[in-house]
């Protein structure tokens, strides 16, 4: 398959290039960057020297890109992908967007949280979280790839919501991410000496991944889920750990909780169940597409605490997109994604 | 005042030595270590070269130590301080214990969570968190210095509990600590390559700081508080950030929340109020005795989220102990603790 | 090919498992560990969950291991591989040893620096640094894989030595390694809080990689090379940067230096020449088998400064071993080693 | 003494504020910042909340600043301090400049390396490295405070140069610094995800600290010293380790080397001699004004390797400036500088 990467010089874009290089059925034809168009990609990312010889082009060449590509991966900030998507209507090219533009069923929710008018409201779009939505992804023309925090959080809570084991009004998600999640733009808050040996929260009550998690859990639970979500920055490059709290419904047993996870994920290759009492660690998934899950039941307080770890740039971005690519192209779902976590 | 440090070679013990060196009214006479007795302390901690010439002695010399000291700081693992305290009954020496042995009003709670028989149950002891308990500390002979996670968590929630602004059954505390909190004993989990660029939770539902936080908040709230507490390890040396969630009682306004913090802490030197919307960061308190506090109100979910940052070895251990020392000795409370955070 | 890993639970052993998993022609049959025999490898290294189901066995089963294997990788501390090698004499199995036992032409040098009697002196052995020794490796039965510091240092200086561009008595190598180079045994010096935010040298004038570098450069230069080598620990997990200084011989031009690098490495896949003025960075090779090289000529002092970066566990250990494996098995040299560096 | 800090919002400027806060004889009256004039300093550096209430002013108020100050500390980029100094000619105010403008005896050397015209060539200036130049500093009106790399490197080599124990043409200095040395301006190279878990050299053969080290060692040696100096960035906030190599002159004994260090530094409070075989570590001096020194003699190659560790922002910048301030004001040299390293 011919694939192109729109917005190739963000961290997720570069991660695409890493993963696609070892994908037996994907051939990268174009990669774009508005700020670096005309430069070899290996000049912008020297770790790609000797691997990618391509030169970055501008999005202005979208027609040529579309003509030459079977699938287009988009790694642009929200608000830009829908403009691209709109231009590609009627072209024989699938779109897998890493951003938020195609993630929401309810465009109002999108517009309210992202504070931008949606320009491609009628797009037939599919939410790109394979473990929840595999059948729809198979047929999809536009996939709104799930976000990083959202992937970790939804996967941790989905079995509980789906089986109605928890009180949907009691959910608290306390999530922690490595700094690559904040992108490659240098700014004071992420300047090395400021962030090293430092830990802080940000965007309490206002992070845009909140409604995306709510949308997914609401569907699973069959009733409205409104929750607290708090992101934090960890002084490390990659990785997300999501700590999810919820009140168990009266009478729910530990065995029921265990069973919910087993039933939903027992056959999922990329979800590794550490079981009740398990402790996922971000380093144990680094560089891989795995999502490690553990859960704990605190009888004293009547809560379940679910823990999930992913690499934010892999299962939280480019890896998940490749997984969706495999599904919608009819390839083996794990193709190009069998790399072992880089440890230590 | 003549002071001695029992258990001087743990990280908190070493931090005592750092702080006491600049304290105008404290003179360190003895420092003990069972594993390093007979060695100069600067051999065990080379950063102390040229500063402390003393040799470590064994606790077997407790009688001489007590005779030579006005105050004894204890930095031993739980279960050991009470044995020391019992031996010192009747001696004219005050005890400030960093461990848990003297923190609990209800010995049963201690014995249940720490799984050890208490041998000094009738000790007249005072809980050593100055901002809550200053008057009692003034008169105390034995001070059970508050723990690290507990200090951060209690200070964040105290104004809310005291003013009955929150539902006491809804509290979730998600806390994160630098690795020095796990002590100086080398073990695989804290081996550099394992913990670097890694993030994980531990001890979900079972951490011993839980009942200590509950004890303090129960007293403040005037009703029983049972809560969820989850500790995490951050790949950094020092610092704790505590993210505390609670449901607001119906009708509570943002102004009431703000006022609760202002009233309780407006005059506290070591508590810096960043206000509603503020984001404490561990690096901004590193090396200092400050506790930085910010709080957020998420109307959508009806929760308040309070954030606190401390240096686990200072306000969470040795600094708080020096603060208590100052109070119970009648010194200026900030004496020896005016050092500015080391930033960046 | 059937391969086994002796000493699979050190970091280099685990890295073998990572690389071999994606090698199309290698099938791991046995993995040994004396301290963990009987446990699943994924219990010792949880990042391998869902990837390797094998159980670790003891080296006592060496006969069965040898019978079932075409190639044996050894990741044991020096002094142990030669005992294994001796036992395997006459068996139809190739050996690739990561340690020092088979690296030296002159056994006396080995015995003097490693302070151990060699028990397999007459082994037909080949030094396993492919870029220097490819032809010999093709035929080899026992390969003494080059060390981590040595690989970085030799590759940086080889073109200069071979072309007699530098004064062989003037070489100073100042090398820096991530902490994984010190192994997985927890000890105080590498305890997270001690090593984080810290930098130090060790083993000045006495590191055992010194004679190995000297051996290689002496051969290339055709005259005896005696040099200074100083290792340092960097607070990071992986990566080596080697900064190599040498006096240029009178009259040597920058063009000659450039040409020496181009001629020697222009066709090498795993050596990426950043050119004169280039600055390799450890992160740009992380997780990959690349060695990035840059060089600088300081006319003012008459020295060339060559810089090299490798991942100590890949090109400095397991990756290089797989490269040697490919060569001696007649496979494409890059097989299983085409993974892109994990950045950032 | 009334002191002001010109350029208070760089890292060295902020470090001044940290140190001066605990200095019993210094009172900060003005602090300037062109980019943040009008803002409270605690808004620019939140770790200073509750400690400094001052508002930053512009350098345009230089006359008022000078009139109100006894001593002015300058933390501006090179090229700017000399303009300030020139304007202050004739005013009763001492100047301690952290930059390079007043460090050089030979203005030509300055102009050549810094590529800027000097505008205050005839200033009576003194080089501010107390251990070498104490007497001159006592009388100084303008002090060119020694640089960070230079302090570490000169102190390591001074006893050897002064006693003519080394070949002055053989010196190689390989230095490593934490990222705070690169300043507070956010840029890609020091963006957290780029620099974390990364190590690299920069500015090989061209770093401006080179001629400063040469100037000092040339004076000590009594003959011209031309040397190699290579800086590297370590993924940590603070700290410099300098590894210095030199050929021993024929016949020099280890005892002579030891004696040289003892004689020169035996009475220096801020220099801690770890002795022959000692290994300084940056963390052991963090936050303090100490310079830790160790040295090694490698008989095999005829070289001495001297190692020094400092905190680049303390002994390498603000701490050294305070030390010079104490000297030129007639205070106890250690005043305000007795803080213990922050460890771990």
GROMACS .gro file of C-alpha atoms in nm, chain B residues 82 85-87 89 101-102 104-107 111 118-126 142:
model
   22
  426UNK     CA    1   0.893   0.323   7.025
  429UNK     CA    2   1.113   0.613   7.338
  430UNK     CA    3   1.033   0.361   7.603
  431UNK     CA    4   1.394   0.350   7.720
  433UNK     CA    5   1.098   0.752   7.972
  445UNK     CA    6   0.523   0.494   6.600
  446UNK     CA    7   0.390   0.807   6.770
  448UNK     CA    8  -0.166   0.753   6.598
  449UNK     CA    9  -0.423   0.832   6.863
  450UNK     CA   10  -0.567   0.486   6.831
  451UNK     CA   11  -0.300   0.225   6.882
  455UNK     CA   12  -0.105  -0.215   6.500
  462UNK     CA   13   0.317  -0.130   7.002
  463UNK     CA   14   0.541  -0.133   7.308
  464UNK     CA   15   0.492   0.224   7.426
  465UNK     CA   16   0.118   0.269   7.413
  466UNK     CA   17   0.082   0.507   7.700
  467UNK     CA   18   0.332   0.759   7.569
  468UNK     CA   19   0.211   1.115   7.581
  469UNK     CA   20   0.250   1.197   7.219
  470UNK     CA   21   0.155   1.477   6.988
  486UNK     CA   22   0.722   1.318   7.218
   0.00000   0.00000   0.00000
